[in-house]
Short mmCIF file of C-alpha atoms and ligand atoms in Angstrom, two decimals:
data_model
loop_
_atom_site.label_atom_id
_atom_site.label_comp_id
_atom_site.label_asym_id
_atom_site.label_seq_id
_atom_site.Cartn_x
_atom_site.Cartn_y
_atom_site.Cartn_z
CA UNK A 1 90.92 130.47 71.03
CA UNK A 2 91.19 131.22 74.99
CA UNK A 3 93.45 128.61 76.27
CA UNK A 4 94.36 128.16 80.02
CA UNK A 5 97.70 126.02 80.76
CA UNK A 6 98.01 124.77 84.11
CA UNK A 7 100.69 123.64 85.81
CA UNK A 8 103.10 125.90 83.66
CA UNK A 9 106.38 125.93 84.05
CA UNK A 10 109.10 127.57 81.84
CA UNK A 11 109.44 125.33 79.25
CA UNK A 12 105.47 124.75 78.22
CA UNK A 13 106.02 128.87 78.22
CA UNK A 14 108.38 128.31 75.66
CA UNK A 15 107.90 125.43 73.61
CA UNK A 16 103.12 125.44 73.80
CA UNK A 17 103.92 129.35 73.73
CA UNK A 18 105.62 129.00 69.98
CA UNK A 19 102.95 126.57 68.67
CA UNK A 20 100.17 128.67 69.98
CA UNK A 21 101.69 131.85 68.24
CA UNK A 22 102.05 129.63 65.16
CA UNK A 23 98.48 128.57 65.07
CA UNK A 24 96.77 132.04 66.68
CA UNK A 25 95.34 130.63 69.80
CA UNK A 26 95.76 132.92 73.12
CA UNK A 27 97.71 131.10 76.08
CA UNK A 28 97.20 132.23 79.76
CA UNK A 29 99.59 130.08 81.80
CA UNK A 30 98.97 129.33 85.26
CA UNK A 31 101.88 128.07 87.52
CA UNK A 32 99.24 126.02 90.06
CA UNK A 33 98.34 122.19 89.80
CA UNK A 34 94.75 122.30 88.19
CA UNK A 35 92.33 120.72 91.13
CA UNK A 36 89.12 121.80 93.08
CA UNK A 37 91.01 125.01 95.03
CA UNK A 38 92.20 126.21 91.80
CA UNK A 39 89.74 125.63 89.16
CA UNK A 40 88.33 128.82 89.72
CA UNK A 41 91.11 129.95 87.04
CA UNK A 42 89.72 128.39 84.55
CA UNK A 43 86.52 130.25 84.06
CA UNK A 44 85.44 131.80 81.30
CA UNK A 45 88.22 129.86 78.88
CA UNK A 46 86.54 127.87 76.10
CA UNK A 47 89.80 125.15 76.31
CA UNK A 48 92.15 124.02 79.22
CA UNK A 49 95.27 122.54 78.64
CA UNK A 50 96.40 119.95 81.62
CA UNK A 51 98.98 117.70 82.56
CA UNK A 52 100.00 114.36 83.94
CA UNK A 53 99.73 115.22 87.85
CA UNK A 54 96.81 117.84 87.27
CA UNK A 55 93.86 116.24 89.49
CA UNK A 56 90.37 116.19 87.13
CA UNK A 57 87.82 114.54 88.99
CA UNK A 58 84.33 115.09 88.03
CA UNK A 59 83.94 117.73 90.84
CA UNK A 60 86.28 119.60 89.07
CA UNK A 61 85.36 118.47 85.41
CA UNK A 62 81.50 119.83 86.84
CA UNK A 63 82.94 123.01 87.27
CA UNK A 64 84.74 123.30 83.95
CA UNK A 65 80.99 123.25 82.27
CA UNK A 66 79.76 126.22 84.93
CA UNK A 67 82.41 128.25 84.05
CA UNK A 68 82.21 127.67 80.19
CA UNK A 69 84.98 125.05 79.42
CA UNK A 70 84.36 123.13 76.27
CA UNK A 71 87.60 121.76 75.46
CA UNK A 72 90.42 120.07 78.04
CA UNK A 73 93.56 118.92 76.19
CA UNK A 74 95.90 117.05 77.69
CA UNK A 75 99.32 117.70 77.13
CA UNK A 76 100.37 114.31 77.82
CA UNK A 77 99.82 109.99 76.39
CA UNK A 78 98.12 109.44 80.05
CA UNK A 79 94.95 109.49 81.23
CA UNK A 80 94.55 107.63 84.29
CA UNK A 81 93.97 111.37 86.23
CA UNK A 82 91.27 112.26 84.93
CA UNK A 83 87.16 110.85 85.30
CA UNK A 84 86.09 110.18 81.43
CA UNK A 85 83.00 109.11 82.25
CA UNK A 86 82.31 112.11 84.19
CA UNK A 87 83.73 114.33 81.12
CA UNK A 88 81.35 112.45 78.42
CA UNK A 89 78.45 112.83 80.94
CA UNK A 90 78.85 117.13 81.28
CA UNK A 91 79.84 117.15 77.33
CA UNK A 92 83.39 117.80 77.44
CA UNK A 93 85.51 117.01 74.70
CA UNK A 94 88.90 115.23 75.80
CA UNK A 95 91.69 114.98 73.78
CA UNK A 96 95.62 113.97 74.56
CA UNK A 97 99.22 113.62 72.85
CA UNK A 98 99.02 109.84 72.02
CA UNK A 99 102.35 109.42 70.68
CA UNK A 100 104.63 112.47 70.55
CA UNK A 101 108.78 110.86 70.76
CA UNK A 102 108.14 107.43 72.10
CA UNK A 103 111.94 107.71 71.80
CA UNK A 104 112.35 110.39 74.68
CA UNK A 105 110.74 108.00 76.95
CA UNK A 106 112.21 104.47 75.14
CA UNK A 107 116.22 106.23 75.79
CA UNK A 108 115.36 107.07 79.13
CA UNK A 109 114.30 103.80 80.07
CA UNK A 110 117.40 102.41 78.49
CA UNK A 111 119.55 105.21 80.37
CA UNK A 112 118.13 104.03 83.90
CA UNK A 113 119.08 100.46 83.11
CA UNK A 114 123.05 101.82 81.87
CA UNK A 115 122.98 104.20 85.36
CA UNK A 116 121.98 101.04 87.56
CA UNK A 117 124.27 98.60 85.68
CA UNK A 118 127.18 101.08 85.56
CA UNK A 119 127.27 102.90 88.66
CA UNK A 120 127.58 106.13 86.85
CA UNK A 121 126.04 108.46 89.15
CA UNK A 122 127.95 106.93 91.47
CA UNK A 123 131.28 107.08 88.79
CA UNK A 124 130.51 110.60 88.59
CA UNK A 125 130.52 111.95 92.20
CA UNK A 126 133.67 109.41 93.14
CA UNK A 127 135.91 111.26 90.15
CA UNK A 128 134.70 114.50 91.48
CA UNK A 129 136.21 114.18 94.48
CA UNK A 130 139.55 112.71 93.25
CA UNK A 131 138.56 109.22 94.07
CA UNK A 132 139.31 106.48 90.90
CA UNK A 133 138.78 103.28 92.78
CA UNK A 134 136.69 100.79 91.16
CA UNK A 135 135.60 98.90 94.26
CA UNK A 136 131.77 98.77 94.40
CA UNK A 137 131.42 100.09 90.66
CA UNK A 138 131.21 96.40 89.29
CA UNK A 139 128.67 95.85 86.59
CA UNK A 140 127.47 93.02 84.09
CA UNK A 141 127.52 92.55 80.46
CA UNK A 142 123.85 93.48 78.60
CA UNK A 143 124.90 91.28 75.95
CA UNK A 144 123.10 88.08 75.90
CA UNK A 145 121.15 89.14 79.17
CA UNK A 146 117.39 88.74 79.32
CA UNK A 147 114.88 91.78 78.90
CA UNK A 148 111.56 91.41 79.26
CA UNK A 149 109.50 94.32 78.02
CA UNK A 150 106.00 94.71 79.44
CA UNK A 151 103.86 96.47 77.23
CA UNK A 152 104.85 96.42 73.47
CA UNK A 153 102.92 99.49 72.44
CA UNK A 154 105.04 102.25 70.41
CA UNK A 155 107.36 102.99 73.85
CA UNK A 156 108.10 99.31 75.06
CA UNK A 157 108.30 98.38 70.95
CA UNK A 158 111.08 101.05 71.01
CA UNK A 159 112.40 100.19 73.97
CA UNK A 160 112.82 96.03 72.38
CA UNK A 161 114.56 97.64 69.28
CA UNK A 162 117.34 99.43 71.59
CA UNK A 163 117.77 96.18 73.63
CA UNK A 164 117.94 93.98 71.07
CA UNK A 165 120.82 96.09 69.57
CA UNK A 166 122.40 95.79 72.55
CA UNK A 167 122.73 91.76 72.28
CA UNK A 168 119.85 90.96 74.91
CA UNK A 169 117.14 88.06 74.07
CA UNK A 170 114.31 90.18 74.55
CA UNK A 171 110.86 88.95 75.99
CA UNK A 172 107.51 90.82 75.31
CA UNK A 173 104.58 90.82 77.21
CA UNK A 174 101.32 92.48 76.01
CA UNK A 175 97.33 91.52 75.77
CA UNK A 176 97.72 92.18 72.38
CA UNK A 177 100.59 90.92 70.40
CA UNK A 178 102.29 93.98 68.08
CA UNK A 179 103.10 92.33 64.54
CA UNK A 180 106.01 94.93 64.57
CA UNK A 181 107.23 93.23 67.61
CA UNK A 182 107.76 89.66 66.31
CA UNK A 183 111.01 90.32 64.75
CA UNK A 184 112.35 91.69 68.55
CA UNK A 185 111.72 89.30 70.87
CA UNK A 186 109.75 86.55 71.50
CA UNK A 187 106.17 86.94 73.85
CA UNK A 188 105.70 85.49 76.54
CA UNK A 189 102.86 84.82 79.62
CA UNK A 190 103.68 87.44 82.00
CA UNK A 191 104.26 84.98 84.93
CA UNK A 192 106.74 83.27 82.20
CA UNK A 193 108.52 86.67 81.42
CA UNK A 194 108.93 87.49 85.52
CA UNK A 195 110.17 84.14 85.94
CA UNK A 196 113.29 84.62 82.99
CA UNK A 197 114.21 88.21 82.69
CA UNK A 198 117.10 89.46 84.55
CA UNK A 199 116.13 92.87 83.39
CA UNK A 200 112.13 93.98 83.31
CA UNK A 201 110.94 96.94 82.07
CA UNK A 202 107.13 98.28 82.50
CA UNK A 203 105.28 99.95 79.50
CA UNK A 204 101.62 99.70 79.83
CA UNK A 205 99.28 102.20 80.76
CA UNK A 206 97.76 102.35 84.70
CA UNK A 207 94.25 100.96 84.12
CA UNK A 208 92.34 99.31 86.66
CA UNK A 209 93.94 96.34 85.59
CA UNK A 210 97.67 96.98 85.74
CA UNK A 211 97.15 98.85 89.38
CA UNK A 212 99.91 97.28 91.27
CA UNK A 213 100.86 94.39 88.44
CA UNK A 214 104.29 94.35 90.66
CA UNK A 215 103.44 93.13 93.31
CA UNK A 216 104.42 90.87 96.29
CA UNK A 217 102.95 88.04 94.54
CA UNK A 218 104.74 88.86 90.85
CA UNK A 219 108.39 89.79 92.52
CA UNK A 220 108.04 86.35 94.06
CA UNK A 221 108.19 85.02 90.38
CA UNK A 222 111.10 86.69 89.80
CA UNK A 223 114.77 86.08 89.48
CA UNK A 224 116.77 87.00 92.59
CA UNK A 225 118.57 90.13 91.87
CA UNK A 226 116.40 91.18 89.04
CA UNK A 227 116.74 94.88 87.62
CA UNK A 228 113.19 96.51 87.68
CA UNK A 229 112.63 99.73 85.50
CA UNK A 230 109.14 102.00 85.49
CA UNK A 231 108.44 104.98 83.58
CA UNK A 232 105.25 104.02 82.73
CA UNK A 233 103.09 105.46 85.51
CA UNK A 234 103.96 105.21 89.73
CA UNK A 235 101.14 102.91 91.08
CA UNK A 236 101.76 99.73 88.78
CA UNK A 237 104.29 99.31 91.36
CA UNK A 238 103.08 98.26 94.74
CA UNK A 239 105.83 100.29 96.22
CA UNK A 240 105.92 99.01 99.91
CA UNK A 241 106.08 95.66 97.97
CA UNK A 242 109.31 96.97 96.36
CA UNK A 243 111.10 98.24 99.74
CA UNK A 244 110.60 94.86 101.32
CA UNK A 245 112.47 93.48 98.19
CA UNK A 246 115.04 95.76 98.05
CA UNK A 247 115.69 94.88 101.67
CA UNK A 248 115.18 91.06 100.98
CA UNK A 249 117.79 91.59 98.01
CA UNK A 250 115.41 89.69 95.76
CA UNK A 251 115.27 93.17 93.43
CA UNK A 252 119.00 93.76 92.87
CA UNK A 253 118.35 97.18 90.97
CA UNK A 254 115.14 99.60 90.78
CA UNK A 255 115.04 102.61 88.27
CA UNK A 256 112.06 104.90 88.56
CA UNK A 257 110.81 107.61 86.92
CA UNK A 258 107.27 107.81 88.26
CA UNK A 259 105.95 107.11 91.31
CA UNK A 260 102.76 106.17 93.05
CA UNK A 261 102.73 109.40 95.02
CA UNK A 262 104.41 111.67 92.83
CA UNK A 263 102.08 114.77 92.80
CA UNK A 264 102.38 115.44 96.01
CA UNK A 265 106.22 115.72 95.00
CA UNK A 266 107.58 116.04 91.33
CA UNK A 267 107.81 118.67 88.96
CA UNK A 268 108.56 121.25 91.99
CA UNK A 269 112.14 122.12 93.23
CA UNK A 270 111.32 120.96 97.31
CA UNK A 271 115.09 121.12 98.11
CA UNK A 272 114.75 123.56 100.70
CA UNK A 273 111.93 122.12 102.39
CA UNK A 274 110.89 118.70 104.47
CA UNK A 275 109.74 115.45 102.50
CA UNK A 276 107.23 113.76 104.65
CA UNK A 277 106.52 110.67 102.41
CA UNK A 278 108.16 108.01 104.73
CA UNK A 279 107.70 105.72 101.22
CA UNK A 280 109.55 107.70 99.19
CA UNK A 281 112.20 108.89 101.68
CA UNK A 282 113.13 105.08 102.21
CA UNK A 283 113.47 104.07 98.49
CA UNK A 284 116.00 107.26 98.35
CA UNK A 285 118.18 105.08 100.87
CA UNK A 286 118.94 102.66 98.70
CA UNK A 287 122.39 102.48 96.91
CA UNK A 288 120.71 99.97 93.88
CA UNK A 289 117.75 102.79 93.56
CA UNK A 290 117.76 105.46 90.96
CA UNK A 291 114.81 107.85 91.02
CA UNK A 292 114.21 110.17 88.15
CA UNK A 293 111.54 112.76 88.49
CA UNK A 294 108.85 112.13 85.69
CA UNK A 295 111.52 113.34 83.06
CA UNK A 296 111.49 110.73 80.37
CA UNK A 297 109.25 112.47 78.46
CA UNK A 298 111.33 115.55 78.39
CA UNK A 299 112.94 116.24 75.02
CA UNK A 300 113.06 119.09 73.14
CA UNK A 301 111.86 116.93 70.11
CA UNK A 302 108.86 115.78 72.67
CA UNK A 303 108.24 118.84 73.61
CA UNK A 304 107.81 120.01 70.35
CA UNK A 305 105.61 117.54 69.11
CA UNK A 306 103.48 118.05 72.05
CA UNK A 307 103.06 121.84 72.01
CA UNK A 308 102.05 121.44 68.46
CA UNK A 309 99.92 118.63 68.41
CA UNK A 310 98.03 120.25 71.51
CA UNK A 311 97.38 123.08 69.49
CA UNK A 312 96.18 121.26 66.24
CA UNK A 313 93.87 119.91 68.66
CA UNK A 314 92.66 123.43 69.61
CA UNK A 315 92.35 124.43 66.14
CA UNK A 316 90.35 121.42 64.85
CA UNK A 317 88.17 121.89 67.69
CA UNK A 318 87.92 125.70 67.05
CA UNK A 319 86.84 124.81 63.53
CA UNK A 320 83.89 122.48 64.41
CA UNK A 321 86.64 119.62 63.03
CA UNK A 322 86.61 116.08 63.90
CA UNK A 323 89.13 115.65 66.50
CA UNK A 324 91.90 112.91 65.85
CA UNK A 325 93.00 112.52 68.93
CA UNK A 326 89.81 112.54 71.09
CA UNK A 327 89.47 110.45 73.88
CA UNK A 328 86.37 109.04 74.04
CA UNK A 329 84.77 106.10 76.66
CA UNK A 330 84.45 104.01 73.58
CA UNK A 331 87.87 104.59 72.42
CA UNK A 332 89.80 103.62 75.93
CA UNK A 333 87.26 100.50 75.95
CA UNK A 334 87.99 99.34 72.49
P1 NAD B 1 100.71 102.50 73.96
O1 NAD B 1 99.24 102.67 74.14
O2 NAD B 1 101.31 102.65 72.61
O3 NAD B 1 101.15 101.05 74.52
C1 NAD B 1 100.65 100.52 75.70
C2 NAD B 1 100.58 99.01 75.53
O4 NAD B 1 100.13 98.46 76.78
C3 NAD B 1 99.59 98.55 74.44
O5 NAD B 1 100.25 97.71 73.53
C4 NAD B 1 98.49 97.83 75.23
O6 NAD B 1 97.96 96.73 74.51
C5 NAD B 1 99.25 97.39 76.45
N1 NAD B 1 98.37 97.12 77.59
C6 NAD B 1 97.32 97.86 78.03
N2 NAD B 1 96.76 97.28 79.09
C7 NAD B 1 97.45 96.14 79.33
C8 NAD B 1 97.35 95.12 80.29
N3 NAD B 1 96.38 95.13 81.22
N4 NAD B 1 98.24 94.10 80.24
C9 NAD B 1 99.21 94.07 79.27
N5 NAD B 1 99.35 95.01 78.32
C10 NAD B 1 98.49 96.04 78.36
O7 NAD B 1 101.37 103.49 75.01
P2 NAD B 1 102.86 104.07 74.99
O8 NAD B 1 102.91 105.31 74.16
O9 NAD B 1 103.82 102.98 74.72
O10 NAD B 1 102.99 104.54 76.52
C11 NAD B 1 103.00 103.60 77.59
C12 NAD B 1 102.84 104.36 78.90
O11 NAD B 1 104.02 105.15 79.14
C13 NAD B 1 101.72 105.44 78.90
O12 NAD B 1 100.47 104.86 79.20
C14 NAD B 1 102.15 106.38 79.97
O13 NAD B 1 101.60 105.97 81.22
C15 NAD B 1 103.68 106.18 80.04
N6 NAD B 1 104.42 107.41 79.64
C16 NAD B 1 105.33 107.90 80.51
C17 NAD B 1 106.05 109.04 80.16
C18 NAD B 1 107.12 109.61 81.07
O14 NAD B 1 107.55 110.76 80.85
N7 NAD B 1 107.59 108.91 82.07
C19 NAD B 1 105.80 109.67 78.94
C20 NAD B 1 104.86 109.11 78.07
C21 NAD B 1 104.17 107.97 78.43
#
């Protein structure tokens, strides 16, 4: 099948490339970020293959069905960018990567919250330049520390495993309780988790209800120098919220790897040119911030899994198959 790939970049080359040769679908990779200037590409190919930052609104999802386009499947878990309503309405079949290495995303989370503890970007710089004092690099203990985990689907549920390997009483928060969970931590309200953890760590999906669930009103609840880790999606951080913390020294730490503006900004080597989101440029002033750009996902095993599970999803849909991994109104509502 005719697939276009937007927003490619050297490694969906590689790793989609592979699992479309595997399962005989034809790739043509564009470089731009699907949205209404460049949809135009699109037309004439039966599928499109998007990504996390690609912008489907039903303006654009209206001109998938002129131009032919039966199929979008996302290369990603996330949703949140694109109008479902609009895609059931013009008949387009959605599906996504629900669960590709919930580890790749779990270890990263867990690597923010070592980085902030430990200093070591700032460990690594100092011995680079022949400097081995210790002032400044002090850390804490995760051992018998509080966690609390916000979201307990497969990523936070991984994410509670880790933690609770590293000695830390682990608190869940979820609307639905994950049996698997139990034997991790303990759940909690989530105005009883903000309140305890020293360390919190988001893993639900945006939705209209989790827009900005940090926000002036929750980091009052919480304890004065907590540590605050997202690589869930940017905007269930208020982020202005976040500064005035920082600067209040209520949050102690903040590790992100998403951010409420981020397609305006990640994925893209801007190193040579002017970053003129005043948000963004203040949180990179911070000594307690680490910023990550949208790379937790980004494991070869992930990769993998994605490339060929986006492809299976071709194939099935090729073959007049039920797809497994639709997503349907119904389904997100359920
Ligand atoms: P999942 O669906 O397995 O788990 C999400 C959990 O959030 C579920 O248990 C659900 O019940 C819970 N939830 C939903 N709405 C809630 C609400 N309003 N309040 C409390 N809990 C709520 O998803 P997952 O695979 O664990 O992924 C979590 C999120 O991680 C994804 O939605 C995606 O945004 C993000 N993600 C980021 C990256 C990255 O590279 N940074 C990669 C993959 C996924």
């Amino acid at each position: 099948m005719q697939v276009a790939v937007f927003s490619a970049k050297s490694y969906d080359r590689e790793f989609l490339g592979a699992a479309a040769k595997a399962a005989r679908h034809d790739l043509t990779f564009f470089e731009p970020r699907l949205a209404i200037e460049t949809v135009r590409l699109a037309e004439g190919f039966a599928a499109v293959c998007a990504f996390v930052n690609d912008y489907l609104n039903a303006e654009v999802l209206e001109r998938f069905a002129e131009g032919g386009t039966k199929l979008l499947a996302m290369r990603c878990a996330g949703f949140n960018n694109l109008d479902l309503e609009a895609a059931a309405r013009l008949g387009l079949k959605v599906t996504r990567v629900p669960a590709y290495s919930p580890h790749a995303v779990a270890e990263h989370a867990v690597g923010l919250i070592l980085a902030l503890n430990r200093k070591i970007h700032k460990a690594y710089n100092r011995v680079r330049e022949g400097n081995f004092a210790l002032e400044a690099l002090l850390g804490f203990d995760l051992n018998g520390r509080t966690v609390g985990v916000v979201g307990t689907g497969k990523i936070g549920q991984v994410v509670a495993r880790i933690l609770q390997g590293f000695g830390c009483r682990v608190l869940l928060y979820d609307v639905y309780e994950n049996p698997a969970c139990r034997s991790l931590g303990e759940y909690r309200s989530l105005e009883a988790l903000l309140t305890e953890a020293d360390i919190i760590s988001l893993h639900v999906p945006l939705t209209p209800q989790t827009h900005h669930l940090i926000n002036a009103a929750a980091i009052a609840r919480m304890k004065s120098g907590v540590m605050l880790i997202n690589t869930s999606r940017g905007a269930l951080i208020d982020t202005r919220a976040v500064i005035h913390a920082l600067k209040e020294q209520k949050i102690g730490y903040l590790g992100l790897d998403v951010y409420e503006e981020e397609a305006d900004l990640f994925f893209e080597d801007l190193s040579g040119k002017v970053i003129r989101d005043d948000v963004f440029s203040r949180l990179l002033t911070f000594p307690n911030v680490i910023i990550t750009g949208h790379q937790a996902f980004f494991t070869r095993d992930a990769l993998s899994q994605i490339a060929h599970v986006t492809m299976e999803s071709v194939t099935a849909f090729e073959q007049g198959q039920p797809l497994t991994y639709e997503v349907t109104v119904e389904r997100v509502r359920k």
